[in-house]
Amino acid sequence: MSTYTVHQAKTNLSKFIAAVEAGEKVVIARGTTPVVRLVSVKSPPKRVFGVLRGQFKLTDAFFEPLPEDELAAWEGAYEADLASEETTTTGNATGNYQS
């Protein structure tokens, strides 16, 4: 990503437009504060359905239920365990530390 001042943008606007059309990211700053990003109006290419067809295979194991410990981790139980451990090792609001 390239950042330029307003003065540079006034002087080199056509060059910056060409750069954006080529895929470069251009930001214009007022002083040291970025305020504008030049973007192309051209839409990104449409996604093609099935572009990864045949690239990998799913086995029947993919559709089997998760083990309880892994399911609990996905449901946030792991974070809750960490939070409870943190409370017991760092102390409470009065500053009394527990072991």
Short mmCIF file of C-alpha atoms in Angstrom, two decimals:
data_model
loop_
_atom_site.label_atom_id
_atom_site.label_comp_id
_atom_site.label_asym_id
_atom_site.label_seq_id
_atom_site.Cartn_x
_atom_site.Cartn_y
_atom_site.Cartn_z
CA MET A 1 0.00 0.00 0.00
CA SER A 2 1.35 3.38 -1.00
CA THR A 3 0.47 6.57 0.85
CA TYR A 4 0.72 10.02 -0.74
CA THR A 5 -0.06 13.58 0.32
CA VAL A 6 -2.89 15.64 -1.17
CA HIS A 7 -0.33 17.70 -3.10
CA GLN A 8 1.21 14.55 -4.60
CA ALA A 9 -2.28 13.31 -5.51
CA LYS A 10 -3.10 16.56 -7.33
CA THR A 11 0.13 16.36 -9.28
CA ASN A 12 0.07 12.61 -10.08
CA LEU A 13 -3.60 11.65 -10.14
CA SER A 14 -3.46 9.93 -13.54
CA LYS A 15 -0.49 7.81 -12.38
CA PHE A 16 -2.34 6.85 -9.19
CA ILE A 17 -5.43 5.88 -11.19
CA ALA A 18 -3.31 3.63 -13.40
CA ALA A 19 -1.72 2.07 -10.31
CA VAL A 20 -5.14 1.32 -8.79
CA GLU A 21 -6.30 -0.21 -12.07
CA ALA A 22 -3.22 -2.44 -11.93
CA GLY A 23 -4.26 -3.66 -8.46
CA GLU A 24 -2.12 -1.43 -6.25
CA LYS A 25 -3.60 0.12 -3.10
CA VAL A 26 -3.27 3.91 -2.96
CA VAL A 27 -4.04 6.03 0.11
CA ILE A 28 -4.10 9.83 0.18
CA ALA A 29 -3.20 11.53 3.44
CA ARG A 30 -3.76 15.02 4.77
CA GLY A 31 -0.45 15.61 6.47
CA THR A 32 0.32 12.32 8.18
CA THR A 33 -3.33 11.27 8.61
CA PRO A 34 -4.71 8.91 5.94
CA VAL A 35 -8.09 10.21 4.76
CA VAL A 36 -8.89 8.65 1.35
CA ARG A 37 -8.31 5.31 -0.34
CA LEU A 38 -8.51 5.11 -4.13
CA VAL A 39 -10.42 2.05 -5.32
CA SER A 40 -11.33 0.76 -8.74
CA VAL A 41 -14.96 0.91 -9.82
CA LYS A 42 -14.53 -2.31 -11.79
CA SER A 43 -16.18 -5.19 -9.95
CA PRO A 44 -14.07 -8.10 -8.77
CA PRO A 45 -14.50 -11.27 -10.84
CA LYS A 46 -17.48 -13.45 -10.01
CA ARG A 47 -16.86 -16.58 -8.00
CA VAL A 48 -17.07 -19.85 -9.86
CA PHE A 49 -19.10 -22.52 -8.11
CA GLY A 50 -17.25 -25.81 -7.83
CA VAL A 51 -13.81 -24.42 -8.52
CA LEU A 52 -12.30 -26.85 -5.97
CA ARG A 53 -14.23 -29.88 -7.22
CA GLY A 54 -11.98 -32.92 -7.12
CA GLN A 55 -9.24 -31.15 -5.12
CA PHE A 56 -9.99 -33.02 -1.88
CA LYS A 57 -12.25 -35.76 -0.54
CA LEU A 58 -14.38 -35.94 2.59
CA THR A 59 -14.44 -39.29 4.32
CA ASP A 60 -17.39 -40.61 6.32
CA ALA A 61 -15.54 -39.57 9.50
CA PHE A 62 -16.28 -35.94 8.60
CA PHE A 63 -20.00 -36.54 9.19
CA GLU A 64 -19.62 -38.43 12.47
CA PRO A 65 -20.42 -36.60 15.75
CA LEU A 66 -17.51 -34.91 17.49
CA PRO A 67 -16.10 -36.36 20.72
CA GLU A 68 -17.51 -34.67 23.82
CA ASP A 69 -14.28 -32.83 24.75
CA GLU A 70 -13.86 -31.41 21.24
CA LEU A 71 -17.53 -30.41 21.04
CA ALA A 72 -17.20 -28.66 24.40
CA ALA A 73 -14.18 -26.74 23.10
CA TRP A 74 -16.15 -25.57 20.04
CA GLU A 75 -18.99 -24.45 22.31
CA GLY A 76 -16.69 -22.30 24.44
CA ALA A 77 -16.15 -24.57 27.42
CA TYR A 78 -12.39 -24.29 26.93
CA GLU A 79 -12.49 -20.50 27.36
CA ALA A 80 -14.66 -20.89 30.46
CA ASP A 81 -12.10 -23.31 31.93
CA LEU A 82 -9.31 -20.84 31.24
CA ALA A 83 -11.27 -18.01 32.83
CA SER A 84 -11.91 -20.04 35.99
CA GLU A 85 -8.23 -21.01 36.21
CA GLU A 86 -7.23 -17.37 35.80
CA THR A 87 -9.55 -16.31 38.64
CA THR A 88 -8.13 -18.88 41.03
CA THR A 89 -4.50 -18.11 40.29
CA THR A 90 -4.56 -14.31 40.02
CA GLY A 91 -6.68 -13.42 43.01
CA ASN A 92 -9.95 -11.65 43.67
CA ALA A 93 -11.03 -8.02 43.65
CA THR A 94 -9.63 -7.36 47.15
CA GLY A 95 -6.15 -8.37 46.07
CA ASN A 96 -6.08 -11.51 48.18
CA TYR A 97 -4.35 -14.20 46.20
CA GLN A 98 -5.58 -17.75 46.22
CA SER A 99 -3.66 -20.87 45.34
#
